[in-house]
Protein backbone atom coordinates (compact mmCIF):
# COMPACT_ATOMS: atom_id res chain seq x y z
CA UNK A 1 0.00 0.00 0.00
CA UNK A 2 2.75 2.41 1.04
CA UNK A 3 4.69 1.58 -2.13
CA UNK A 4 1.58 2.13 -4.28
CA UNK A 5 0.94 5.52 -2.70
CA UNK A 6 4.56 6.53 -3.20
CA UNK A 7 4.34 5.51 -6.88
CA UNK A 8 1.18 7.62 -7.35
CA UNK A 9 2.84 10.63 -5.71
CA UNK A 10 5.94 10.20 -7.84
CA UNK A 11 4.06 9.90 -11.12
CA UNK A 12 1.79 12.90 -10.49
CA UNK A 13 1.98 15.84 -12.90
CA UNK A 14 1.45 18.16 -9.94
CA UNK A 15 4.10 19.05 -7.41
CA UNK A 16 3.40 17.22 -4.14
CA UNK A 17 5.42 18.64 -1.29
CA UNK A 18 5.49 17.74 2.40
CA UNK A 19 6.55 20.29 4.98
CA UNK A 20 6.71 20.72 8.74
CA UNK A 21 4.58 23.18 10.62
CA UNK A 22 7.51 25.56 10.63
CA UNK A 23 7.70 25.35 6.85
CA UNK A 24 10.67 23.02 6.33
CA UNK A 25 10.38 20.86 3.21
CA UNK A 26 10.25 17.13 4.07
CA UNK A 27 9.22 15.49 0.77
CA UNK A 28 9.61 16.57 -2.85
CA UNK A 29 8.20 14.49 -5.74
CA UNK A 30 9.20 14.36 -9.42
CA UNK A 31 6.40 16.83 -10.28
CA UNK A 32 7.93 19.38 -7.90
CA UNK A 33 11.34 18.86 -9.51
CA UNK A 34 9.83 19.32 -13.00
CA UNK A 35 7.88 22.48 -12.09
CA UNK A 36 10.45 24.21 -9.86
CA UNK A 37 13.75 22.82 -11.19
CA UNK A 38 15.20 21.73 -7.79
CA UNK A 39 16.14 18.07 -7.18
CA UNK A 40 14.85 16.45 -3.94
CA UNK A 41 18.38 16.77 -2.48
CA UNK A 42 18.38 20.49 -3.12
CA UNK A 43 14.90 21.11 -1.73
CA UNK A 44 14.43 18.77 1.25
CA UNK A 45 15.50 20.40 4.52
CA UNK A 46 15.14 23.91 3.08
CA UNK A 47 12.47 26.43 3.96
CA UNK A 48 9.35 26.48 1.75
CA UNK A 49 10.30 30.12 1.07
CA UNK A 50 12.62 28.59 -1.54
CA UNK A 51 9.69 28.61 -3.98
CA UNK A 52 7.74 31.60 -2.66
CA UNK A 53 8.54 34.96 -4.26
CA UNK A 54 9.45 37.77 -1.85
CA UNK A 55 6.25 39.68 -2.53
CA UNK A 56 4.16 36.60 -1.57
CA UNK A 57 5.93 35.70 1.69
CA UNK A 58 3.03 37.10 3.73
CA UNK A 59 0.75 34.34 2.32
CA UNK A 60 2.77 31.61 4.03
CA UNK A 61 2.05 32.93 7.53
CA UNK A 62 -1.65 32.98 6.70
CA UNK A 63 -1.50 29.41 5.31
CA UNK A 64 0.40 28.19 8.39
CA UNK A 65 -2.15 29.76 10.71
CA UNK A 66 -5.03 28.03 8.93
CA UNK A 67 -3.18 24.71 8.96
CA UNK A 68 -2.53 25.02 12.69
CA UNK A 69 -6.31 25.30 13.13
CA UNK A 70 -6.67 22.05 11.19
CA UNK A 71 -8.15 23.75 8.12
CA UNK A 72 -7.51 22.75 4.54
CA UNK A 73 -6.81 25.30 1.79
CA UNK A 74 -8.42 24.46 -1.52
CA UNK A 75 -7.39 25.72 -4.97
CA UNK A 76 -5.75 28.90 -3.75
CA UNK A 77 -4.44 30.66 -6.86
CA UNK A 78 -1.14 32.43 -6.41
CA UNK A 79 2.38 32.73 -7.80
CA UNK A 80 5.51 30.68 -7.01
CA UNK A 81 9.08 30.98 -8.23
CA UNK A 82 11.24 28.38 -9.98
CA UNK A 83 14.97 27.84 -9.68
CA UNK A 84 15.64 29.88 -12.84
CA UNK A 85 13.74 32.85 -11.34
CA UNK A 86 10.66 32.46 -13.53
CA UNK A 87 7.33 33.12 -11.87
CA UNK A 88 4.75 30.35 -12.18
CA UNK A 89 0.97 30.72 -11.76
CA UNK A 90 -0.12 27.92 -9.45
CA UNK A 91 -3.19 26.57 -7.72
CA UNK A 92 -2.43 25.30 -4.19
CA UNK A 93 -4.26 22.72 -2.14
CA UNK A 94 -2.75 22.38 1.32
CA UNK A 95 -3.91 19.83 3.91
CA UNK A 96 -2.70 19.32 7.46
CA UNK A 97 -0.86 16.06 8.30
CA UNK A 98 -1.70 14.57 11.69
CA UNK A 99 0.23 12.06 13.81
CA UNK A 100 -1.29 8.97 15.49
CA UNK A 101 -2.60 11.13 18.33
CA UNK A 102 -4.31 13.51 15.92
CA UNK A 103 -1.82 16.34 16.46
CA UNK A 104 -1.00 18.45 13.44
CA UNK A 105 2.65 17.89 12.62
CA UNK A 106 2.99 19.23 9.14
CA UNK A 107 1.28 19.74 5.82
CA UNK A 108 1.08 18.27 2.36
CA UNK A 109 0.94 20.69 -0.48
CA UNK A 110 -0.32 19.93 -3.98
CA UNK A 111 0.88 22.57 -6.41
CA UNK A 112 -0.69 22.65 -9.88
CA UNK A 113 1.02 24.67 -12.59
CA UNK A 114 -1.79 26.80 -14.08
CA UNK A 115 0.41 29.07 -16.22
CA UNK A 116 -1.16 27.79 -19.44
CA UNK A 117 -4.69 28.22 -18.02
CA UNK A 118 -3.87 31.77 -16.86
CA UNK A 119 -2.36 32.61 -20.23
CA UNK A 120 -5.52 31.39 -22.00
CA UNK A 121 -7.71 33.35 -19.56
CA UNK A 122 -5.68 36.52 -20.12
CA UNK A 123 -5.79 36.05 -23.90
CA UNK A 124 -9.57 35.50 -23.78
CA UNK A 125 -10.05 38.59 -21.62
CA UNK A 126 -7.93 40.63 -24.02
CA UNK A 127 -9.91 39.31 -27.01
CA UNK A 128 -13.14 40.21 -25.21
CA UNK A 129 -11.89 43.75 -24.54
CA UNK A 130 -10.77 44.16 -28.16
CA UNK A 131 -14.07 42.78 -29.45
CA UNK A 132 -16.09 45.13 -27.25
CA UNK A 133 -13.95 48.06 -28.40
CA UNK A 134 -14.28 47.20 -32.07
CA UNK A 135 -18.03 46.68 -31.62
CA UNK A 136 -18.27 50.09 -29.99
CA UNK A 137 -16.26 51.67 -32.79
CA UNK A 138 -18.41 49.97 -35.39
CA UNK A 139 -21.57 51.15 -33.69
CA UNK A 140 -20.27 54.68 -33.44
CA UNK A 141 -19.35 54.54 -37.13
CA UNK A 142 -22.84 53.29 -38.05
CA UNK A 143 -24.40 55.97 -35.84
CA UNK A 144 -22.40 58.81 -37.36
CA UNK A 145 -22.79 57.54 -40.92
CA UNK A 146 -26.51 56.98 -40.69
CA UNK A 147 -26.93 60.40 -39.10
CA UNK A 148 -24.85 62.13 -41.78
CA UNK A 149 -26.49 60.22 -44.62
CA UNK A 150 -29.89 61.67 -43.76
CA UNK A 151 -28.99 65.14 -44.97
CA UNK A 152 -27.98 64.31 -48.59
CA UNK A 153 -30.92 61.90 -48.79
CA UNK A 154 -33.31 64.67 -47.85
CA UNK A 155 -31.76 66.83 -50.57
CA UNK A 156 -32.17 64.16 -53.26
CA UNK A 157 -35.73 63.55 -52.10
CA UNK A 158 -36.82 67.19 -52.12
CA UNK A 159 -35.14 67.98 -55.47
CA UNK A 160 -36.72 64.92 -57.10
CA UNK A 161 -40.10 66.14 -55.88
CA UNK A 162 -39.32 69.65 -57.12
CA UNK A 163 -38.33 68.27 -60.53
CA UNK A 164 -41.54 66.28 -60.72
CA UNK A 165 -43.64 69.27 -59.73
CA UNK A 166 -41.99 71.92 -61.91
CA UNK A 167 -41.25 69.83 -65.02
CA UNK A 168 -43.76 67.02 -64.58
CA UNK A 169 -45.75 67.87 -67.70
CA UNK A 170 -42.68 68.30 -69.88
CA UNK A 171 -41.17 64.99 -68.84
CA UNK A 172 -41.52 62.00 -71.11
CA UNK A 173 -43.32 58.92 -69.83
CA UNK A 174 -39.93 57.13 -69.44
CA UNK A 175 -38.43 60.04 -67.51
CA UNK A 176 -41.41 60.02 -65.14
CA UNK A 177 -40.94 56.28 -64.51
CA UNK A 178 -37.22 56.82 -63.84
CA UNK A 179 -38.04 59.65 -61.45
CA UNK A 180 -40.44 57.32 -59.67
CA UNK A 181 -37.59 54.79 -59.22
CA UNK A 182 -35.35 57.54 -57.81
CA UNK A 183 -37.98 58.61 -55.28
CA UNK A 184 -38.71 54.98 -54.38
CA UNK A 185 -35.00 54.26 -53.91
CA UNK A 186 -34.52 57.35 -51.77
CA UNK A 187 -37.49 56.49 -49.57
CA UNK A 188 -36.15 52.96 -49.05
CA UNK A 189 -32.71 54.34 -48.24
CA UNK A 190 -34.31 56.77 -45.77
CA UNK A 191 -36.13 53.99 -43.93
CA UNK A 192 -32.94 51.88 -43.81
CA UNK A 193 -30.97 54.82 -42.44
CA UNK A 194 -33.67 55.72 -39.89
CA UNK A 195 -33.89 52.10 -38.70
CA UNK A 196 -30.11 51.77 -38.54
CA UNK A 197 -29.99 54.92 -36.45
CA UNK A 198 -32.57 53.60 -34.00
CA UNK A 199 -30.66 50.30 -33.83
CA UNK A 200 -27.50 52.20 -32.84
CA UNK A 201 -29.41 54.43 -30.41
CA UNK A 202 -30.43 51.47 -28.26
CA UNK A 203 -26.93 51.14 -26.89
CA UNK A 204 -26.07 54.83 -26.95
CA UNK A 205 -29.18 55.81 -24.95
CA UNK A 206 -29.25 55.12 -21.24
CA UNK A 207 -32.02 52.69 -20.24
CA UNK A 208 -34.71 53.98 -17.91
CA UNK A 209 -35.89 51.22 -15.63
CA UNK A 210 -39.30 51.43 -14.04
CA UNK A 211 -42.23 49.27 -13.14
CA UNK A 212 -44.33 48.63 -16.23
CA UNK A 213 -47.73 46.98 -16.55
CA UNK A 214 -47.44 45.03 -19.81
CA UNK A 215 -51.25 44.93 -20.19
CA UNK A 216 -51.39 48.73 -20.38
CA UNK A 217 -48.30 48.78 -22.60
CA UNK A 218 -49.81 46.35 -25.14
CA UNK A 219 -53.25 48.02 -25.03
CA UNK A 220 -51.62 51.36 -25.95
CA UNK A 221 -49.65 49.66 -28.73
CA UNK A 222 -52.81 48.13 -30.18
CA UNK A 223 -54.41 51.54 -30.29
CA UNK A 224 -51.44 52.89 -32.26
CA UNK A 225 -51.58 49.88 -34.60
CA UNK A 226 -55.34 50.09 -35.04
CA UNK A 227 -55.26 51.12 -38.72
CA UNK A 228 -52.72 48.39 -39.56
CA UNK A 229 -54.77 45.77 -37.67
CA UNK A 230 -57.95 46.77 -39.48
CA UNK A 231 -56.24 46.89 -42.87
CA UNK A 232 -55.28 43.23 -42.47
CA UNK A 233 -58.52 42.17 -40.71
CA UNK A 234 -56.31 40.81 -37.95
CA UNK A 235 -57.65 39.37 -34.72
CA UNK A 236 -55.36 39.90 -31.76
CA UNK A 237 -55.75 38.30 -28.35
CA UNK A 238 -53.67 39.67 -25.50
CA UNK A 239 -53.81 37.37 -22.47
CA UNK A 240 -53.22 38.80 -18.96
CA UNK A 241 -49.59 39.92 -18.72
CA UNK A 242 -47.44 40.69 -15.68
CA UNK A 243 -46.04 43.97 -14.39
CA UNK A 244 -42.27 43.94 -14.78
CA UNK A 245 -39.30 46.20 -14.20
CA UNK A 246 -37.94 47.31 -17.56
CA UNK A 247 -37.31 50.20 -19.90
CA UNK A 248 -40.95 50.51 -21.01
CA UNK A 249 -40.19 52.38 -24.24
CA UNK A 250 -37.72 49.68 -25.30
CA UNK A 251 -39.89 46.70 -24.34
CA UNK A 252 -42.81 48.44 -26.08
CA UNK A 253 -40.65 48.48 -29.20
CA UNK A 254 -40.08 44.72 -28.91
CA UNK A 255 -43.82 44.00 -28.59
CA UNK A 256 -44.53 46.37 -31.47
CA UNK A 257 -42.00 44.76 -33.83
CA UNK A 258 -43.21 41.27 -33.00
CA UNK A 259 -46.89 42.23 -33.37
CA UNK A 260 -46.29 43.99 -36.69
CA UNK A 261 -44.39 40.95 -38.02
CA UNK A 262 -47.07 38.54 -36.76
CA UNK A 263 -49.67 40.54 -38.71
CA UNK A 264 -47.48 41.28 -41.73
CA UNK A 265 -46.30 37.72 -42.43
CA UNK A 266 -49.78 36.19 -42.61
CA UNK A 267 -50.71 33.43 -45.03
CA UNK A 268 -53.92 33.09 -47.05
CA UNK A 269 -56.05 33.56 -43.90
CA UNK A 270 -56.34 36.88 -42.04
CA UNK A 271 -53.76 37.19 -39.24
CA UNK A 272 -54.60 35.56 -35.93
CA UNK A 273 -52.23 36.59 -33.16
CA UNK A 274 -51.97 35.65 -29.49
CA UNK A 275 -49.75 37.29 -26.88
CA UNK A 276 -49.15 35.44 -23.63
CA UNK A 277 -46.57 35.00 -20.88
CA UNK A 278 -45.14 32.52 -18.42
CA UNK A 279 -42.58 32.77 -15.65
CA UNK A 280 -39.82 30.89 -13.84
CA UNK A 281 -38.00 31.84 -10.63
CA UNK A 282 -35.55 34.03 -12.48
CA UNK A 283 -37.33 35.32 -15.57
CA UNK A 284 -40.52 36.28 -17.39
CA UNK A 285 -41.10 34.79 -20.82
CA UNK A 286 -43.37 36.66 -23.27
CA UNK A 287 -44.64 35.00 -26.44
CA UNK A 288 -46.20 36.33 -29.62
CA UNK A 289 -47.76 33.59 -31.66
CA UNK A 290 -49.21 33.76 -35.19
CA UNK A 291 -50.66 31.38 -37.75
CA UNK A 292 -48.81 32.96 -40.66
CA UNK A 293 -46.32 31.77 -43.26
CA UNK A 294 -43.85 30.38 -40.70
CA UNK A 295 -40.06 30.13 -40.93
CA UNK A 296 -37.93 27.13 -41.87
CA UNK A 297 -35.61 26.06 -39.00
CA UNK A 298 -32.42 26.79 -40.99
CA UNK A 299 -33.29 30.51 -40.79
CA UNK A 300 -33.96 30.66 -37.05
CA UNK A 301 -30.62 32.35 -36.26
CA UNK A 302 -30.28 34.40 -39.43
CA UNK A 303 -33.47 36.43 -38.97
CA UNK A 304 -32.06 38.08 -35.83
CA UNK A 305 -29.07 39.47 -37.74
CA UNK A 306 -29.36 43.04 -38.95
CA UNK A 307 -30.58 43.45 -42.58
CA UNK A 308 -31.30 39.72 -42.98
CA UNK A 309 -34.66 39.12 -44.66
CA UNK A 310 -36.15 35.99 -46.15
CA UNK A 311 -38.35 37.75 -48.71
CA UNK A 312 -38.13 40.38 -51.39
CA UNK A 313 -39.41 43.85 -50.67
CA UNK A 314 -42.20 43.25 -53.23
CA UNK A 315 -43.48 40.24 -51.26
CA UNK A 316 -43.33 41.86 -47.80
CA UNK A 317 -42.21 45.40 -46.94
CA UNK A 318 -39.55 46.00 -44.29
CA UNK A 319 -35.90 46.79 -43.69
CA UNK A 320 -34.77 43.63 -41.88
CA UNK A 321 -33.79 45.49 -38.71
CA UNK A 322 -36.83 44.82 -36.50
CA UNK A 323 -35.71 41.54 -34.99
CA UNK A 324 -32.10 42.72 -34.58
CA UNK A 325 -33.49 45.65 -32.54
CA UNK A 326 -35.60 43.23 -30.47
CA UNK A 327 -32.54 41.05 -29.79
CA UNK A 328 -30.45 43.98 -28.69
CA UNK A 329 -33.12 45.33 -26.34
CA UNK A 330 -33.89 41.94 -24.82
CA UNK A 331 -30.20 41.19 -24.24
CA UNK A 332 -29.82 44.57 -22.52
CA UNK A 333 -32.52 43.37 -20.13
CA UNK A 334 -30.58 40.20 -19.33
CA UNK A 335 -32.81 38.06 -21.54
CA UNK A 336 -32.81 36.21 -24.84
CA UNK A 337 -35.11 35.94 -27.84
CA UNK A 338 -35.86 32.89 -29.96
CA UNK A 339 -38.42 31.51 -32.35
CA UNK A 340 -40.36 28.29 -32.70
CA UNK A 341 -41.78 27.75 -36.15
CA UNK A 342 -42.08 25.57 -39.23
CA UNK A 343 -42.61 26.69 -42.79
CA UNK A 344 -46.33 27.26 -43.39
CA UNK A 345 -47.21 26.47 -39.78
CA UNK A 346 -47.11 29.87 -38.09
CA UNK A 347 -44.45 31.18 -35.72
CA UNK A 348 -44.12 31.84 -32.02
CA UNK A 349 -41.51 34.36 -30.96
CA UNK A 350 -40.49 34.16 -27.30
CA UNK A 351 -38.41 36.61 -25.32
CA UNK A 352 -37.33 36.45 -21.72
CA UNK A 353 -36.67 39.28 -19.30
CA UNK A 354 -34.64 38.66 -16.16
CA UNK A 355 -36.67 39.43 -13.04
CA UNK A 356 -33.72 41.46 -11.81
CA UNK A 357 -33.32 43.31 -15.10
CA UNK A 358 -30.26 45.53 -15.10
CA UNK A 359 -29.79 46.86 -18.61
CA UNK A 360 -26.16 46.83 -19.62
CA UNK A 361 -24.60 48.93 -22.35
P1 LIG B 1 -38.48 42.96 -41.55
O1 LIG B 1 -39.81 42.56 -40.98
O2 LIG B 1 -38.33 44.43 -41.70
O3 LIG B 1 -38.13 42.20 -42.79
P2 LIG B 1 -37.36 41.75 -39.20
O4 LIG B 1 -35.98 41.86 -38.64
O5 LIG B 1 -38.48 42.14 -38.32
O6 LIG B 1 -37.35 42.57 -40.52
O7 LIG B 1 -37.57 40.25 -39.64
C1 LIG B 1 -36.55 39.59 -40.38
C2 LIG B 1 -37.17 38.47 -41.22
O8 LIG B 1 -37.67 37.43 -40.37
C3 LIG B 1 -38.38 38.90 -42.01
O9 LIG B 1 -37.99 39.52 -43.24
C4 LIG B 1 -39.10 37.58 -42.23
O10 LIG B 1 -38.52 36.89 -43.28
C5 LIG B 1 -38.82 36.83 -40.93
N1 LIG B 1 -39.94 36.97 -39.97
C6 LIG B 1 -40.01 37.79 -38.91
N2 LIG B 1 -41.16 37.64 -38.23
C7 LIG B 1 -41.85 36.67 -38.87
C8 LIG B 1 -43.11 36.03 -38.66
N3 LIG B 1 -43.90 36.35 -37.63
N4 LIG B 1 -43.48 35.06 -39.55
C9 LIG B 1 -42.69 34.72 -40.58
N5 LIG B 1 -41.49 35.28 -40.84
C10 LIG B 1 -41.07 36.25 -40.00
mmCIF file of N, CA and C in Angstrom, residues 107-157:
data_model
loop_
_atom_site.group_PDB
_atom_site.id
_atom_site.type_symbol
_atom_site.label_atom_id
_atom_site.label_comp_id
_atom_site.label_asym_id
_atom_site.label_seq_id
_atom_site.Cartn_x
_atom_site.Cartn_y
_atom_site.Cartn_z
ATOM 1 N N UNK A 107 2.280 19.528 6.858
ATOM 2 C CA UNK A 107 1.276 19.739 5.822
ATOM 3 C C UNK A 107 1.731 19.111 4.523
ATOM 4 N N UNK A 108 0.738 18.711 3.720
ATOM 5 C CA UNK A 108 1.085 18.266 2.364
ATOM 6 C C UNK A 108 0.497 19.296 1.412
ATOM 7 N N UNK A 109 1.299 19.587 0.397
ATOM 8 C CA UNK A 109 0.940 20.689 -0.477
ATOM 9 C C UNK A 109 0.884 20.150 -1.899
ATOM 10 N N UNK A 110 -0.250 20.319 -2.568
ATOM 11 C CA UNK A 110 -0.317 19.930 -3.983
ATOM 12 C C UNK A 110 -0.291 21.225 -4.788
ATOM 13 N N UNK A 111 0.712 21.338 -5.651
ATOM 14 C CA UNK A 111 0.875 22.575 -6.408
ATOM 15 C C UNK A 111 0.648 22.271 -7.881
ATOM 16 N N UNK A 112 -0.406 22.875 -8.448
ATOM 17 C CA UNK A 112 -0.686 22.647 -9.879
ATOM 18 C C UNK A 112 -0.229 23.859 -10.683
ATOM 19 N N UNK A 113 0.542 23.591 -11.723
ATOM 20 C CA UNK A 113 1.015 24.671 -12.593
ATOM 21 C C UNK A 113 -0.166 25.107 -13.484
ATOM 22 N N UNK A 114 -0.645 26.350 -13.278
ATOM 23 C CA UNK A 114 -1.791 26.803 -14.081
ATOM 24 C C UNK A 114 -1.382 27.951 -15.013
ATOM 25 N N UNK A 115 -0.081 28.003 -15.331
ATOM 26 C CA UNK A 115 0.415 29.068 -16.215
ATOM 27 C C UNK A 115 -0.339 29.072 -17.537
ATOM 28 N N UNK A 116 -0.505 27.859 -18.125
ATOM 29 C CA UNK A 116 -1.165 27.785 -19.440
ATOM 30 C C UNK A 116 -2.608 28.261 -19.326
ATOM 31 N N UNK A 117 -3.284 27.839 -18.232
ATOM 32 C CA UNK A 117 -4.687 28.221 -18.025
ATOM 33 C C UNK A 117 -4.785 29.740 -17.886
ATOM 34 N N UNK A 118 -3.859 30.312 -17.082
ATOM 35 C CA UNK A 118 -3.865 31.767 -16.855
ATOM 36 C C UNK A 118 -3.614 32.513 -18.160
ATOM 37 N N UNK A 119 -2.686 31.963 -18.962
ATOM 38 C CA UNK A 119 -2.361 32.612 -20.233
ATOM 39 C C UNK A 119 -3.597 32.620 -21.142
ATOM 40 N N UNK A 120 -4.304 31.474 -21.163
ATOM 41 C CA UNK A 120 -5.515 31.392 -22.001
ATOM 42 C C UNK A 120 -6.562 32.372 -21.486
ATOM 43 N N UNK A 121 -6.713 32.438 -20.138
ATOM 44 C CA UNK A 121 -7.707 33.353 -19.563
ATOM 45 C C UNK A 121 -7.387 34.795 -19.936
ATOM 46 N N UNK A 122 -6.094 35.143 -19.817
ATOM 47 C CA UNK A 122 -5.683 36.523 -20.118
ATOM 48 C C UNK A 122 -5.919 36.828 -21.599
ATOM 49 N N UNK A 123 -5.601 35.830 -22.460
ATOM 50 C CA UNK A 123 -5.789 36.051 -23.900
ATOM 51 C C UNK A 123 -7.273 36.220 -24.214
ATOM 52 N N UNK A 124 -8.124 35.413 -23.541
ATOM 53 C CA UNK A 124 -9.571 35.501 -23.780
ATOM 54 C C UNK A 124 -10.115 36.854 -23.334
ATOM 55 N N UNK A 125 -9.620 37.291 -22.160
ATOM 56 C CA UNK A 125 -10.051 38.591 -21.623
ATOM 57 C C UNK A 125 -9.672 39.702 -22.590
ATOM 58 N N UNK A 126 -8.426 39.615 -23.082
ATOM 59 C CA UNK A 126 -7.929 40.627 -24.018
ATOM 60 C C UNK A 126 -8.768 40.634 -25.293
ATOM 61 N N UNK A 127 -9.080 39.410 -25.797
ATOM 62 C CA UNK A 127 -9.905 39.308 -27.008
ATOM 63 C C UNK A 127 -11.271 39.926 -26.770
ATOM 64 N N UNK A 128 -11.826 39.662 -25.570
ATOM 65 C CA UNK A 128 -13.142 40.210 -25.208
ATOM 66 C C UNK A 128 -13.103 41.723 -25.205
ATOM 67 N N UNK A 129 -12.031 42.285 -24.619
ATOM 68 C CA UNK A 129 -11.894 43.753 -24.542
ATOM 69 C C UNK A 129 -11.788 44.324 -25.952
ATOM 70 N N UNK A 130 -10.961 43.669 -26.788
ATOM 71 C CA UNK A 130 -10.773 44.158 -28.163
ATOM 72 C C UNK A 130 -12.073 44.083 -28.959
ATOM 73 N N UNK A 131 -12.805 42.975 -28.739
ATOM 74 C CA UNK A 131 -14.066 42.784 -29.454
ATOM 75 C C UNK A 131 -15.072 43.864 -29.050
ATOM 76 N N UNK A 132 -15.147 44.116 -27.734
ATOM 77 C CA UNK A 132 -16.086 45.133 -27.247
ATOM 78 C C UNK A 132 -15.712 46.489 -27.826
ATOM 79 N N UNK A 133 -14.391 46.762 -27.876
ATOM 80 C CA UNK A 133 -13.949 48.059 -28.396
ATOM 81 C C UNK A 133 -14.278 48.176 -29.893
ATOM 82 N N UNK A 134 -14.015 47.097 -30.635
ATOM 83 C CA UNK A 134 -14.275 47.202 -32.073
ATOM 84 C C UNK A 134 -15.774 47.253 -32.342
ATOM 85 N N UNK A 135 -16.571 46.579 -31.486
ATOM 86 C CA UNK A 135 -18.031 46.680 -31.620
ATOM 87 C C UNK A 135 -18.495 48.100 -31.378
ATOM 88 N N UNK A 136 -17.904 48.704 -30.334
ATOM 89 C CA UNK A 136 -18.272 50.086 -29.989
ATOM 90 C C UNK A 136 -17.915 51.033 -31.136
ATOM 91 N N UNK A 137 -16.716 50.809 -31.687
ATOM 92 C CA UNK A 137 -16.261 51.675 -32.786
ATOM 93 C C UNK A 137 -17.185 51.521 -33.987
ATOM 94 N N UNK A 138 -17.546 50.252 -34.247
ATOM 95 C CA UNK A 138 -18.410 49.965 -35.388
ATOM 96 C C UNK A 138 -19.770 50.631 -35.205
ATOM 97 N N UNK A 139 -20.269 50.571 -33.974
ATOM 98 C CA UNK A 139 -21.567 51.153 -33.694
ATOM 99 C C UNK A 139 -21.532 52.670 -33.818
ATOM 100 N N UNK A 140 -20.430 53.231 -33.340
ATOM 101 C CA UNK A 140 -20.266 54.685 -33.442
ATOM 102 C C UNK A 140 -20.206 55.084 -34.921
ATOM 103 N N UNK A 141 -19.477 54.277 -35.691
ATOM 104 C CA UNK A 141 -19.348 54.540 -37.127
ATOM 105 C C UNK A 141 -20.734 54.489 -37.784
ATOM 106 N N UNK A 142 -21.503 53.432 -37.457
ATOM 107 C CA UNK A 142 -22.843 53.293 -38.051
ATOM 108 C C UNK A 142 -23.730 54.450 -37.627
ATOM 109 N N UNK A 143 -23.588 54.863 -36.370
ATOM 110 C CA UNK A 143 -24.397 55.967 -35.841
ATOM 111 C C UNK A 143 -24.098 57.253 -36.591
ATOM 112 N N UNK A 144 -22.806 57.566 -36.702
ATOM 113 C CA UNK A 144 -22.396 58.809 -37.364
ATOM 114 C C UNK A 144 -22.794 58.778 -38.839
ATOM 115 N N UNK A 145 -22.499 57.635 -39.482
ATOM 116 C CA UNK A 145 -22.789 57.535 -40.916
ATOM 117 C C UNK A 145 -24.279 57.668 -41.181
ATOM 118 N N UNK A 146 -25.083 56.943 -40.402
ATOM 119 C CA UNK A 146 -26.513 56.982 -40.691
ATOM 120 C C UNK A 146 -27.061 58.386 -40.414
ATOM 121 N N UNK A 147 -26.510 59.035 -39.408
ATOM 122 C CA UNK A 147 -26.930 60.403 -39.099
ATOM 123 C C UNK A 147 -26.568 61.330 -40.255
ATOM 124 N N UNK A 148 -25.323 61.238 -40.715
ATOM 125 C CA UNK A 148 -24.847 62.133 -41.778
ATOM 126 C C UNK A 148 -25.506 61.847 -43.122
ATOM 127 N N UNK A 149 -25.889 60.581 -43.336
ATOM 128 C CA UNK A 149 -26.494 60.219 -44.623
ATOM 129 C C UNK A 149 -27.886 60.823 -44.803
ATOM 130 N N UNK A 150 -28.520 61.155 -43.665
ATOM 131 C CA UNK A 150 -29.890 61.666 -43.759
ATOM 132 C C UNK A 150 -29.969 62.966 -44.544
ATOM 133 N N UNK A 151 -28.968 63.815 -44.346
ATOM 134 C CA UNK A 151 -28.986 65.143 -44.969
ATOM 135 C C UNK A 151 -28.974 65.051 -46.508
ATOM 136 N N UNK A 152 -27.943 64.408 -47.125
ATOM 137 C CA UNK A 152 -27.978 64.310 -48.594
ATOM 138 C C UNK A 152 -29.214 63.578 -49.116
ATOM 139 N N UNK A 153 -29.724 62.617 -48.340
ATOM 140 C CA UNK A 153 -30.922 61.899 -48.795
ATOM 141 C C UNK A 153 -32.124 62.833 -48.880
ATOM 142 N N UNK A 154 -32.215 63.687 -47.850
ATOM 143 C CA UNK A 154 -33.312 64.668 -47.851
ATOM 144 C C UNK A 154 -33.201 65.565 -49.074
ATOM 145 N N UNK A 155 -31.965 65.958 -49.407
ATOM 146 C CA UNK A 155 -31.755 66.835 -50.569
ATOM 147 C C UNK A 155 -32.218 66.142 -51.847
ATOM 148 N N UNK A 156 -31.774 64.888 -52.043
ATOM 149 C CA UNK A 156 -32.169 64.160 -53.264
ATOM 150 C C UNK A 156 -33.697 64.042 -53.313
ATOM 151 N N UNK A 157 -34.275 63.734 -52.169
ATOM 152 C CA UNK A 157 -35.725 63.551 -52.104
ATOM 153 C C UNK A 157 -36.453 64.842 -52.489
#
